[in-house]
């Protein structure tokens, strides 16, 4: 799964991300990429120009037709996904490449390694627990880090196994139960306060 839309990644950084995606599908013949494309015109223009396969013109000689990059037919440019569909797509992905802050929060809980396509992030919790890695937008860095993960996919140990451990950097998932227990423990006190206030 690839997403990229942040303002600081528009222009050259987004073109670099697209170059890295092309390099990945060329290197890994079984890799399929889902790329929900943000509706911003600056994102649409770059992503669709760089990643759409070129169709040979009917009747044109091969030398006259522009060539599509190797593997571009395995890059699925999608419309923006609703949240539930995005979560299902992420949960079924081997790897997430994204500049999205929201995905930085969600991927660790799903056990999907996340490579953060930014130079810096305010959401450091996933980085601290090892479920995400800040790698920037240079194609060489993206290709290197994604390859380390893809090459170790399925192994019991290694980069992929370590990053794919399900982690909850934002708590242990028991906050709702703790709140209910605290309220129930103070139930009679809360009722007395309500009664006294009329």
Coordinates of C-alpha atoms in Angstrom, one line a residue:
X1 CA 0.0 0.0 0.0
X2 CA 1.3 3.4 -1.0
X3 CA -0.1 6.8 0.0
X4 CA 1.4 10.2 -0.5
X5 CA -0.2 13.6 -0.3
X6 CA 1.5 15.9 2.2
X7 CA 2.2 19.4 1.0
X8 CA 6.0 19.0 1.7
X9 CA 6.1 16.0 -0.6
X10 CA 4.5 17.7 -3.7
X11 CA 6.6 18.1 -6.8
X12 CA 10.1 16.6 -6.8
X13 CA 9.6 14.4 -3.6
X14 CA 6.4 12.9 -5.0
X15 CA 8.1 12.2 -8.3
X16 CA 10.9 10.5 -6.3
X17 CA 8.3 8.4 -4.5
X18 CA 6.8 7.3 -7.8
X19 CA 10.3 6.5 -9.2
X20 CA 10.8 4.2 -6.1
X21 CA 7.5 2.5 -6.6
X22 CA 8.5 1.8 -10.3
X23 CA 11.8 0.4 -9.1
X24 CA 10.1 -1.8 -6.6
X25 CA 7.7 -3.4 -9.1
X26 CA 10.6 -3.9 -11.5
X27 CA 12.7 -5.6 -8.9
X28 CA 9.9 -7.8 -7.5
X29 CA 7.8 -9.5 -10.3
X30 CA 5.1 -10.6 -7.9
X31 CA 4.7 -7.3 -6.1
X32 CA 1.3 -5.6 -6.5
X33 CA 0.9 -2.0 -5.4
X34 CA -2.4 -0.4 -4.3
X35 CA -2.0 3.4 -4.5
X36 CA -5.1 5.4 -3.5
X37 CA -4.5 8.7 -5.2
X38 CA -5.4 11.9 -3.3
X39 CA -7.7 14.1 -5.2
X40 CA -5.4 17.2 -5.0
X41 CA -4.6 18.2 -8.6
X42 CA -0.9 18.4 -7.7
X43 CA -0.9 14.8 -6.5
X44 CA -3.1 13.5 -9.4
X45 CA -0.9 15.1 -12.0
X46 CA 2.4 13.6 -10.8
X47 CA 1.1 10.2 -9.8
X48 CA -0.9 9.5 -12.9
X49 CA 1.8 10.9 -15.2
X50 CA 4.5 8.8 -13.6
X51 CA 2.7 5.5 -12.8
X52 CA 0.0 5.0 -15.5
X53 CA 1.0 2.4 -18.1
X54 CA 1.2 3.8 -21.6
X55 CA -1.0 2.1 -24.1
X56 CA 0.6 1.5 -27.5
X57 CA -1.2 3.3 -30.3
X58 CA -3.2 1.0 -32.6
X59 CA -1.1 0.3 -35.7
X60 CA 2.0 2.0 -34.4
X61 CA 5.3 0.3 -34.7
X62 CA 7.0 -0.6 -31.4
X63 CA 9.8 1.9 -31.9
X64 CA 7.2 4.7 -32.4
X65 CA 5.2 3.9 -29.2
X66 CA 6.4 5.1 -25.8
X67 CA 7.4 2.3 -23.5
X68 CA 5.7 1.6 -20.2
X69 CA 7.9 1.0 -17.2
X70 CA 8.4 -2.6 -16.3
X71 CA 5.7 -3.7 -13.8
X72 CA 3.5 -0.7 -14.1
X73 CA 0.6 -3.0 -14.8
X74 CA 0.9 -4.1 -11.2
X75 CA 0.4 -0.6 -9.8
X76 CA -3.3 0.0 -9.1
X77 CA -4.1 3.7 -9.0
X78 CA -7.2 3.8 -6.9
X79 CA -9.6 6.6 -6.0
X80 CA -9.4 7.7 -2.3
X81 CA -10.6 4.9 -0.1
X82 CA -13.1 5.3 2.8
X83 CA -11.6 4.6 6.2
X84 CA -12.9 1.0 6.5
X85 CA -11.7 0.0 3.1
X86 CA -8.3 1.7 3.7
X87 CA -7.9 -0.3 7.0
X88 CA -8.8 -3.6 5.2
X89 CA -6.4 -2.8 2.4
X90 CA -3.6 -2.0 5.0
X91 CA -4.3 -5.1 7.0
X92 CA -4.0 -7.2 3.8
X93 CA -0.7 -5.5 2.8
X94 CA 2.8 -6.8 3.4
X95 CA 4.1 -3.2 3.7
X96 CA 2.9 0.3 3.8
X97 CA 4.8 3.3 2.3
X98 CA 3.1 6.5 3.4
X99 CA 3.5 10.1 4.4
X100 CA 0.2 10.0 6.2
X101 CA 0.1 10.8 9.9
X102 CA -3.1 8.7 10.4
X103 CA -1.5 5.6 8.9
X104 CA 1.5 6.1 11.2
X105 CA -0.9 5.6 14.1
X106 CA -2.9 2.6 12.5
X107 CA -0.2 0.4 10.9
X108 CA 1.5 -0.6 14.2
X109 CA -1.8 -1.9 15.6
X110 CA -2.3 -4.0 12.4
X111 CA 1.2 -5.5 12.5
X112 CA 2.1 -4.1 9.1
X113 CA 5.5 -2.5 8.7
X114 CA 5.4 1.1 7.8
X115 CA 8.1 3.1 6.0
X116 CA 7.4 6.8 6.6
X117 CA 7.9 8.9 3.4
X118 CA 8.9 12.1 5.3
X119 CA 12.0 13.8 6.5
X120 CA 10.5 14.3 10.0
X121 CA 7.3 13.4 11.8
X122 CA 5.4 14.5 14.8
X123 CA 4.1 11.0 15.3
X124 CA 7.1 9.3 16.8
X125 CA 5.4 6.6 18.8
X126 CA 5.5 4.0 15.9
X127 CA 9.2 4.8 15.4
X128 CA 9.9 4.3 19.1
X129 CA 8.4 0.8 19.2
X130 CA 10.0 -0.2 15.9
X131 CA 6.9 -0.6 13.9
X132 CA 7.7 2.3 11.6
X133 CA 10.8 3.7 10.1
X134 CA 11.4 7.3 8.9
X135 CA 13.1 7.0 5.5
X136 CA 12.4 10.2 3.5
X137 CA 11.6 10.4 -0.1
X138 CA 14.8 9.6 -2.0
X139 CA 14.2 6.6 -4.3
X140 CA 17.4 4.9 -3.3
X141 CA 16.4 5.0 0.4
X142 CA 12.9 3.8 -0.3
X143 CA 14.1 1.0 -2.5
X144 CA 16.8 -0.1 0.0
X145 CA 14.5 -0.1 3.0
X146 CA 11.5 -1.7 1.2
X147 CA 13.8 -4.4 -0.2
X148 CA 15.2 -5.2 3.3
X149 CA 11.6 -5.8 4.4
X150 CA 10.4 -7.6 1.3
X151 CA 13.4 -9.8 1.1
X152 CA 12.9 -11.0 4.8
X153 CA 9.1 -11.5 4.5
X154 CA 8.1 -14.9 5.8
X155 CA 11.3 -15.5 7.8
X156 CA 10.9 -16.1 11.5
X157 CA 13.4 -13.5 12.3
X158 CA 14.9 -10.5 10.5
X159 CA 13.7 -7.0 9.6
X160 CA 10.2 -7.9 8.5
X161 CA 9.4 -10.1 11.5
X162 CA 10.7 -7.5 13.9
X163 CA 8.6 -4.7 12.4
X164 CA 5.5 -6.8 11.8
X165 CA 5.0 -7.5 15.5
X166 CA 1.6 -6.0 16.5
X167 CA 2.2 -3.1 18.8
X168 CA 0.0 -0.5 20.5
X169 CA 2.2 2.5 21.0
X170 CA -0.8 4.6 22.1
X171 CA -1.8 2.3 25.0
X172 CA -2.6 -1.3 25.7
X173 CA -6.2 -1.2 24.4
X174 CA -7.8 -1.4 27.8
X175 CA -8.6 2.3 28.3
X176 CA -12.4 1.9 27.9
X177 CA -12.5 -1.0 30.4
X178 CA -10.4 1.1 32.9
X179 CA -12.8 4.1 32.5
X180 CA -15.9 1.9 33.1
X181 CA -14.3 0.3 36.1
X182 CA -13.4 3.7 37.6
X183 CA -16.9 5.0 37.0
X184 CA -18.5 2.0 38.5
X185 CA -16.2 2.2 41.5
X186 CA -17.4 5.8 42.1
X187 CA -21.0 5.1 41.1
X188 CA -22.6 5.8 44.5
X189 CA -20.4 9.0 44.9
X190 CA -21.5 10.2 41.5
X191 CA -25.1 9.5 42.2
X192 CA -24.8 11.4 45.5
X193 CA -23.3 14.4 43.7
X194 CA -26.1 14.4 41.1
X195 CA -28.7 14.2 43.8
X196 CA -27.2 17.0 45.9
X197 CA -27.0 19.3 42.8
X198 CA -30.7 18.8 42.2

